[in-house]
Amino acid sequence: MRILVAVKQVPDTATQVKVSADPRVIDTTGITWIISPYDEFAVEEALRIKEKRGQGEVVAVSLGPERVKEALRACLAMGCDRAIHLNDPAWSDADTLVTAKALAAVVRQEAPQLLLCGRQAIDDDMGAVAAQLAELLGWPCAYWVMEEAIDADTKTVRAARQVEGGLEVFDLPLPAVLTAQKGLNEPRYPTLRGIMGAKKKEIRDVKAADLGWAPEPPQLSVVTLEALPPRPPGRIIQGDVPTAVKELVRSLREEAKAI
Amino acid sequence: MTAGIFSDEHAMLRKSIRVFVEKEVAPHVRAWEDAGQIPRTFWRRLGALGFLGLEFPTEYGGGGGDFLSSVVLGEEMARCRSGGVAFSVLVHTDMSSPWLTRFGTDAQKRKYLPRIISGESVCALAITEPGTGSDMAALATRAERRSDDYVLTGSKMFITNGVYGDLYFVAARTGPGSPERRHDGLSMFLVERGLPGFTVSRKLDKMGMRASDTAELAFVECPVPAANLLGTEGRGFQQLAEGLQRERLMAAVLALSGAAQALEDTIAYLRERTAFGEPLAARQALRHRVADLATELEAARQLVYRAATLYAAGEECVTEVSMAKLFATEVANHVAYDAVQMHGGYGYMREFPVEGFFRDVRLWTIASGTSEVMREIITKRLL
Ligand SMILES: Cc1cc2nc3c(=O)[nH]c(=O)nc-3n(C[C@H](O)[C@H](O)[C@H](O)COP(=O)(O)OP(=O)(O)OC[C@H]3O[C@@H](n4cnc5c(N)ncnc54)[C@H](O)[C@@H]3O)c2cc1C
Ligand SMILES: Cc1cc2nc3c(=O)[nH]c(=O)nc-3n(C[C@H](O)[C@H](O)[C@H](O)COP(=O)(O)OP(=O)(O)OC[C@H]3O[C@@H](n4cnc5c(N)ncnc54)[C@H](O)[C@@H]3O)c2cc1C
């Protein structure tokens, strides 16, 4: 069974993101890049499926500039068998739909039985690519998956997705798209052996032309990025308790509009 | 920190260990410091992740990595904000077990390495004695050959991982030295916990490194199978001297990485704390002190990296290693003193990590060869 995992490289959660001189993009100097955490759950799940079945192939795929190789190498170090890098300036301003179309072209070439993604990337939080991929491919799709089990003859996957207060369980015919929610698993750390082994694995560069890609302008484009205004400082309400409580309730209701 | 001597693979390993330390070590170190020991489950977890066998041969379950992989392990473990946790782990991986791969027979490696790598057997190094530390040639623990055993009698002092350990690398005297060659006649042994006549006399109570257990050990007519002689009889001093280069480099690595963490913590504190109407970080007196500390740290780091590079290449490096150990551990203590100072009263409080670092790092100009001993080694080679 072949499983494709789509991963996005994003700034580390600890990064203080700053808007650059061009207000449509962030300043990337000094940023450490990581695999988006939900995508890491997807990679881990793919590896577990393969390990449980004792056979199969896990392929990591990512769209982005040269630095994305580092994320793909990390996937290989975790245990993915090979990786595909959609690496072409033609995609430099790709929106989610352009990204999904490019990935769909790769999925058609690779013909996996399962496509795993994260429930959303933690940089722009769009959460759209997996659904768009499913639509483009005509595959069923379940988001926010907490548990999955593929049946013995690889015909269907039973997926339990997180809903308010419980789980919602679906049987999806394969091939299908699943997106990983936190709680699906605990991703492994790449070991030194995995890291050394990754050096020998293939990362295939794919250009737009390799997919027969006719450049198309993105339908979404960022107008401007704005930092949140700094949080106003806290206020200590003075006075005796009865007056202070009245003032607290008043400001919670009228100023903070919290009650 | 990753530029220069480290490869992309080292950078990936660093990321792995860093995430592990953040998620699975740092949240527990306070409890382990209070308990004065590290749980067995933690050793097994380290083993399962391959961190206890980075450099060991793959045929025994090791990672087949190079020395710089171990440097990465030391640097990242030291960032857990418990010197004792990092110390115990590195005593196991770098200050004891490497003697087995260097001098052990195939049978010894087959018997012990897999358990060392998996974290089932925790290792300790037992050289120091109540009566002698710096002067290794004066060791008094005797090992007498009697048929198939060496019978050990004597005691060992300040032995890290000694209270809860499983496998001890013990130095003992198998023959007399001569007045001209005092260090002749020493040998090394692999001693398993539980041998008759081998007991932990006491768990020592100490200033810092509290998560790492430190023991005094007693050997009374303890029969160690002759098959557990490590290396060549009578060549113990030379074998130890060779391994001590690695140990001293690691001491420097742990001290410096801990100091880098303490300086980062201090910078964050100076930004946060206000006095006289502005953040402490705005005060030139403190800003310049931070600049000086960062500069000293960087100088020490480059010296350590230089010595580590020579060591990794298998080149003669005793002078450089001794200089690196001397300078880095003294700089780290200087950083600790100033980090506490810049925290004001909070720097003296247990809840602030710089307080713990101040106590932990004090060890490093003493253990693995004191600063005075390092100066002796350096000057012997100069004049
Ligand atoms: C927490 C802790 C953990 C340790 N872990 C281990 C371990 O796992 N295994 C192990 O074998 N040992 C261990 N040690 C022992 C450590 O290596 C020794 O403490 C160290 O080698 C110093 O020896 P000593 O304590 O006997 O001091 P001494 O040798 O008595 O030295 C006392 C002082 O005299 C100075 N001095 C000594 N000789 C000279 C000289 N020729 N010229 C000038 N000055 C000199 C020293 O620098 C020092 O300042 C540990 C120690 C501690 C505190
Ligand atoms: C064990 C203990 C007992 C104590 N007992 C008492 C007590 O009984 N009663 C009591 O009232 N207090 C007590 N204190 C508090 C003690 O006096 C203060 O900790 C001390 O005055 C420093 O103040 P701070 O901790 O707020 O540090 P801060 O004022 O925050 O200073 C932090 C650092 O910044 C430096 N700094 C501050 N301002 C400047 C500047 N303008 N230029 C350059 N550097 C600057 C300081 O020198 C220090 O290094 C005690 C403290 C301790 C630790």
PDB file of N, CA, C and O in Angstrom, chain B residues 146-185:
ATOM      1  N   ARG B 146      43.590 -14.439  41.899  1.00  0.00           N
ATOM      2  CA  ARG B 146      43.487 -15.745  42.574  1.00  0.00           C
ATOM      3  C   ARG B 146      42.688 -16.657  41.666  1.00  0.00           C
ATOM      4  O   ARG B 146      41.501 -16.422  41.450  1.00  0.00           O
ATOM      5  N   SER B 147      43.340 -17.623  41.096  1.00  0.00           N
ATOM      6  CA  SER B 147      42.813 -18.533  40.063  1.00  0.00           C
ATOM      7  C   SER B 147      42.007 -17.761  39.014  1.00  0.00           C
ATOM      8  O   SER B 147      42.564 -16.935  38.308  1.00  0.00           O
ATOM      9  N   ASP B 148      40.699 -17.959  38.937  1.00  0.00           N
ATOM     10  CA  ASP B 148      39.948 -17.344  37.835  1.00  0.00           C
ATOM     11  C   ASP B 148      39.418 -15.952  38.159  1.00  0.00           C
ATOM     12  O   ASP B 148      38.651 -15.393  37.385  1.00  0.00           O
ATOM     13  N   ASP B 149      39.796 -15.424  39.310  1.00  0.00           N
ATOM     14  CA  ASP B 149      39.279 -14.118  39.704  1.00  0.00           C
ATOM     15  C   ASP B 149      40.402 -13.116  39.980  1.00  0.00           C
ATOM     16  O   ASP B 149      41.542 -13.494  40.247  1.00  0.00           O
ATOM     17  N   TYR B 150      40.008 -11.839  39.914  1.00  0.00           N
ATOM     18  CA  TYR B 150      40.807 -10.790  40.552  1.00  0.00           C
ATOM     19  C   TYR B 150      40.023 -10.406  41.796  1.00  0.00           C
ATOM     20  O   TYR B 150      38.833 -10.083  41.699  1.00  0.00           O
ATOM     21  N   VAL B 151      40.661 -10.428  42.943  1.00  0.00           N
ATOM     22  CA  VAL B 151      39.942 -10.126  44.185  1.00  0.00           C
ATOM     23  C   VAL B 151      40.211  -8.667  44.575  1.00  0.00           C
ATOM     24  O   VAL B 151      41.357  -8.272  44.808  1.00  0.00           O
ATOM     25  N   LEU B 152      39.135  -7.867  44.595  1.00  0.00           N
ATOM     26  CA  LEU B 152      39.265  -6.423  44.832  1.00  0.00           C
ATOM     27  C   LEU B 152      39.056  -6.064  46.302  1.00  0.00           C
ATOM     28  O   LEU B 152      38.100  -6.528  46.921  1.00  0.00           O
ATOM     29  N   THR B 153      39.958  -5.211  46.815  1.00  0.00           N
ATOM     30  CA  THR B 153      39.796  -4.688  48.164  1.00  0.00           C
ATOM     31  C   THR B 153      40.168  -3.215  48.166  1.00  0.00           C
ATOM     32  O   THR B 153      41.235  -2.850  47.661  1.00  0.00           O
ATOM     33  N   GLY B 154      39.270  -2.408  48.712  1.00  0.00           N
ATOM     34  CA  GLY B 154      39.541  -0.971  48.758  1.00  0.00           C
ATOM     35  C   GLY B 154      38.248  -0.195  48.689  1.00  0.00           C
ATOM     36  O   GLY B 154      37.162  -0.777  48.736  1.00  0.00           O
ATOM     37  N   SER B 155      38.340   1.134  48.592  1.00  0.00           N
ATOM     38  CA  SER B 155      37.106   1.904  48.461  1.00  0.00           C
ATOM     39  C   SER B 155      37.245   3.003  47.421  1.00  0.00           C
ATOM     40  O   SER B 155      38.356   3.431  47.075  1.00  0.00           O
ATOM     41  N   LYS B 156      36.083   3.423  46.911  1.00  0.00           N
ATOM     42  CA  LYS B 156      36.032   4.440  45.852  1.00  0.00           C
ATOM     43  C   LYS B 156      35.132   5.577  46.326  1.00  0.00           C
ATOM     44  O   LYS B 156      34.134   5.348  47.024  1.00  0.00           O
ATOM     45  N   MET B 157      35.473   6.783  45.914  1.00  0.00           N
ATOM     46  CA  MET B 157      34.794   7.966  46.447  1.00  0.00           C
ATOM     47  C   MET B 157      34.219   8.811  45.309  1.00  0.00           C
ATOM     48  O   MET B 157      34.830   8.888  44.245  1.00  0.00           O
ATOM     49  N   PHE B 158      33.109   9.494  45.570  1.00  0.00           N
ATOM     50  CA  PHE B 158      32.498  10.457  44.624  1.00  0.00           C
ATOM     51  C   PHE B 158      32.096   9.789  43.310  1.00  0.00           C
ATOM     52  O   PHE B 158      32.308  10.355  42.234  1.00  0.00           O
ATOM     53  N   ILE B 159      31.539   8.587  43.347  1.00  0.00           N
ATOM     54  CA  ILE B 159      31.280   7.870  42.096  1.00  0.00           C
ATOM     55  C   ILE B 159      29.867   8.185  41.574  1.00  0.00           C
ATOM     56  O   ILE B 159      28.859   7.774  42.159  1.00  0.00           O
ATOM     57  N   THR B 160      29.836   8.918  40.448  1.00  0.00           N
ATOM     58  CA  THR B 160      28.581   9.311  39.805  1.00  0.00           C
ATOM     59  C   THR B 160      27.875   8.079  39.237  1.00  0.00           C
ATOM     60  O   THR B 160      28.539   7.207  38.667  1.00  0.00           O
ATOM     61  N   ASN B 161      26.557   8.021  39.398  1.00  0.00           N
ATOM     62  CA  ASN B 161      25.732   6.849  39.054  1.00  0.00           C
ATOM     63  C   ASN B 161      26.090   5.656  39.935  1.00  0.00           C
ATOM     64  O   ASN B 161      25.717   4.521  39.634  1.00  0.00           O
ATOM     65  N   GLY B 162      26.829   5.925  41.013  1.00  0.00           N
ATOM     66  CA  GLY B 162      27.342   4.844  41.847  1.00  0.00           C
ATOM     67  C   GLY B 162      26.287   4.191  42.725  1.00  0.00           C
ATOM     68  O   GLY B 162      26.373   3.004  43.029  1.00  0.00           O
ATOM     69  N   VAL B 163      25.280   4.958  43.146  1.00  0.00           N
ATOM     70  CA  VAL B 163      24.283   4.401  44.066  1.00  0.00           C
ATOM     71  C   VAL B 163      23.337   3.458  43.328  1.00  0.00           C
ATOM     72  O   VAL B 163      23.002   2.385  43.818  1.00  0.00           O
ATOM     73  N   TYR B 164      22.911   3.885  42.119  1.00  0.00           N
ATOM     74  CA  TYR B 164      21.880   3.122  41.402  1.00  0.00           C
ATOM     75  C   TYR B 164      22.417   2.459  40.131  1.00  0.00           C
ATOM     76  O   TYR B 164      21.635   1.974  39.326  1.00  0.00           O
ATOM     77  N   GLY B 165      23.739   2.456  39.965  1.00  0.00           N
ATOM     78  CA  GLY B 165      24.322   1.919  38.735  1.00  0.00           C
ATOM     79  C   GLY B 165      24.298   0.396  38.676  1.00  0.00           C
ATOM     80  O   GLY B 165      23.935  -0.282  39.638  1.00  0.00           O
ATOM     81  N   ASP B 166      24.688  -0.135  37.498  1.00  0.00           N
ATOM     82  CA  ASP B 166      24.707  -1.581  37.287  1.00  0.00           C
ATOM     83  C   ASP B 166      26.081  -2.094  36.904  1.00  0.00           C
ATOM     84  O   ASP B 166      26.451  -3.208  37.229  1.00  0.00           O
ATOM     85  N   LEU B 167      26.814  -1.266  36.154  1.00  0.00           N
ATOM     86  CA  LEU B 167      28.101  -1.719  35.640  1.00  0.00           C
ATOM     87  C   LEU B 167      29.136  -0.638  35.931  1.00  0.00           C
ATOM     88  O   LEU B 167      28.986   0.512  35.520  1.00  0.00           O
ATOM     89  N   TYR B 168      30.197  -1.048  36.661  1.00  0.00           N
ATOM     90  CA  TYR B 168      31.194  -0.088  37.136  1.00  0.00           C
ATOM     91  C   TYR B 168      32.528  -0.340  36.437  1.00  0.00           C
ATOM     92  O   TYR B 168      32.999  -1.475  36.395  1.00  0.00           O
ATOM     93  N   PHE B 169      33.105   0.719  35.899  1.00  0.00           N
ATOM     94  CA  PHE B 169      34.436   0.652  35.312  1.00  0.00           C
ATOM     95  C   PHE B 169      35.407   1.062  36.425  1.00  0.00           C
ATOM     96  O   PHE B 169      35.528   2.241  36.744  1.00  0.00           O
ATOM     97  N   VAL B 170      36.067   0.054  37.019  1.00  0.00           N
ATOM     98  CA  VAL B 170      36.840   0.290  38.247  1.00  0.00           C
ATOM     99  C   VAL B 170      38.341   0.224  37.964  1.00  0.00           C
ATOM    100  O   VAL B 170      38.822  -0.714  37.312  1.00  0.00           O
ATOM    101  N   ALA B 171      39.073   1.222  38.476  1.00  0.00           N
ATOM    102  CA  ALA B 171      40.527   1.202  38.374  1.00  0.00           C
ATOM    103  C   ALA B 171      41.101   0.660  39.674  1.00  0.00           C
ATOM    104  O   ALA B 171      40.698   1.083  40.759  1.00  0.00           O
ATOM    105  N   ALA B 172      42.020  -0.282  39.579  1.00  0.00           N
ATOM    106  CA  ALA B 172      42.630  -0.861  40.782  1.00  0.00           C
ATOM    107  C   ALA B 172      44.076  -1.262  40.486  1.00  0.00           C
ATOM    108  O   ALA B 172      44.474  -1.385  39.320  1.00  0.00           O
ATOM    109  N   ARG B 173      44.799  -1.460  41.553  1.00  0.00           N
ATOM    110  CA  ARG B 173      46.225  -1.781  41.418  1.00  0.00           C
ATOM    111  C   ARG B 173      46.408  -3.294  41.348  1.00  0.00           C
ATOM    112  O   ARG B 173      46.000  -4.009  42.271  1.00  0.00           O
ATOM    113  N   THR B 174      47.011  -3.772  40.265  1.00  0.00           N
ATOM    114  CA  THR B 174      47.302  -5.211  40.134  1.00  0.00           C
ATOM    115  C   THR B 174      48.763  -5.497  40.433  1.00  0.00           C
ATOM    116  O   THR B 174      49.160  -6.658  40.562  1.00  0.00           O
ATOM    117  N   GLY B 175      49.566  -4.459  40.488  1.00  0.00           N
ATOM    118  CA  GLY B 175      50.985  -4.659  40.794  1.00  0.00           C
ATOM    119  C   GLY B 175      51.566  -3.356  41.291  1.00  0.00           C
ATOM    120  O   GLY B 175      50.930  -2.308  41.161  1.00  0.00           O
ATOM    121  N   PRO B 176      52.746  -3.404  41.893  1.00  0.00           N
ATOM    122  CA  PRO B 176      53.336  -2.174  42.427  1.00  0.00           C
ATOM    123  C   PRO B 176      53.897  -1.297  41.306  1.00  0.00           C
ATOM    124  O   PRO B 176      54.297  -1.803  40.263  1.00  0.00           O
ATOM    125  N   GLY B 177      53.869   0.007  41.508  1.00  0.00           N
ATOM    126  CA  GLY B 177      54.614   0.892  40.627  1.00  0.00           C
ATOM    127  C   GLY B 177      56.015   1.027  41.193  1.00  0.00           C
ATOM    128  O   GLY B 177      56.283   0.585  42.304  1.00  0.00           O
ATOM    129  N   SER B 178      56.914   1.609  40.401  1.00  0.00           N
ATOM    130  CA  SER B 178      58.252   1.859  40.933  1.00  0.00           C
ATOM    131  C   SER B 178      58.351   3.355  41.227  1.00  0.00           C
ATOM    132  O   SER B 178      57.542   4.128  40.717  1.00  0.00           O
ATOM    133  N   PRO B 179      59.331   3.762  42.048  1.00  0.00           N
ATOM    134  CA  PRO B 179      59.456   5.197  42.334  1.00  0.00           C
ATOM    135  C   PRO B 179      59.568   6.025  41.052  1.00  0.00           C
ATOM    136  O   PRO B 179      59.043   7.138  40.988  1.00  0.00           O
ATOM    137  N   GLU B 180      60.192   5.493  40.001  1.00  0.00           N
ATOM    138  CA  GLU B 180      60.319   6.253  38.751  1.00  0.00           C
ATOM    139  C   GLU B 180      59.039   6.166  37.913  1.00  0.00           C
ATOM    140  O   GLU B 180      58.721   7.066  37.162  1.00  0.00           O
ATOM    141  N   ARG B 181      58.361   5.021  38.014  1.00  0.00           N
ATOM    142  CA  ARG B 181      57.157   4.831  37.194  1.00  0.00           C
ATOM    143  C   ARG B 181      55.986   4.503  38.113  1.00  0.00           C
ATOM    144  O   ARG B 181      55.554   3.363  38.222  1.00  0.00           O
ATOM    145  N   ARG B 182      55.497   5.555  38.794  1.00  0.00           N
ATOM    146  CA  ARG B 182      54.462   5.363  39.820  1.00  0.00           C
ATOM    147  C   ARG B 182      53.157   4.857  39.221  1.00  0.00           C
ATOM    148  O   ARG B 182      52.367   4.205  39.903  1.00  0.00           O
ATOM    149  N   HIS B 183      52.898   5.208  37.947  1.00  0.00           N
ATOM    150  CA  HIS B 183      51.610   4.850  37.371  1.00  0.00           C
ATOM    151  C   HIS B 183      51.591   3.455  36.745  1.00  0.00           C
ATOM    152  O   HIS B 183      50.597   3.054  36.173  1.00  0.00           O
ATOM    153  N   ASP B 184      52.689   2.721  36.860  1.00  0.00           N
ATOM    154  CA  ASP B 184      52.643   1.329  36.407  1.00  0.00           C
ATOM    155  C   ASP B 184      51.816   0.498  37.394  1.00  0.00           C
ATOM    156  O   ASP B 184      51.655   0.876  38.545  1.00  0.00           O
ATOM    157  N   GLY B 185      51.297  -0.616  36.894  1.00  0.00           N
ATOM    158  CA  GLY B 185      50.646  -1.568  37.794  1.00  0.00           C
ATOM    159  C   GLY B 185      49.172  -1.323  38.030  1.00  0.00           C
ATOM    160  O   GLY B 185      48.550  -1.998  38.847  1.00  0.00           O
TER     161      GLY B 185
END
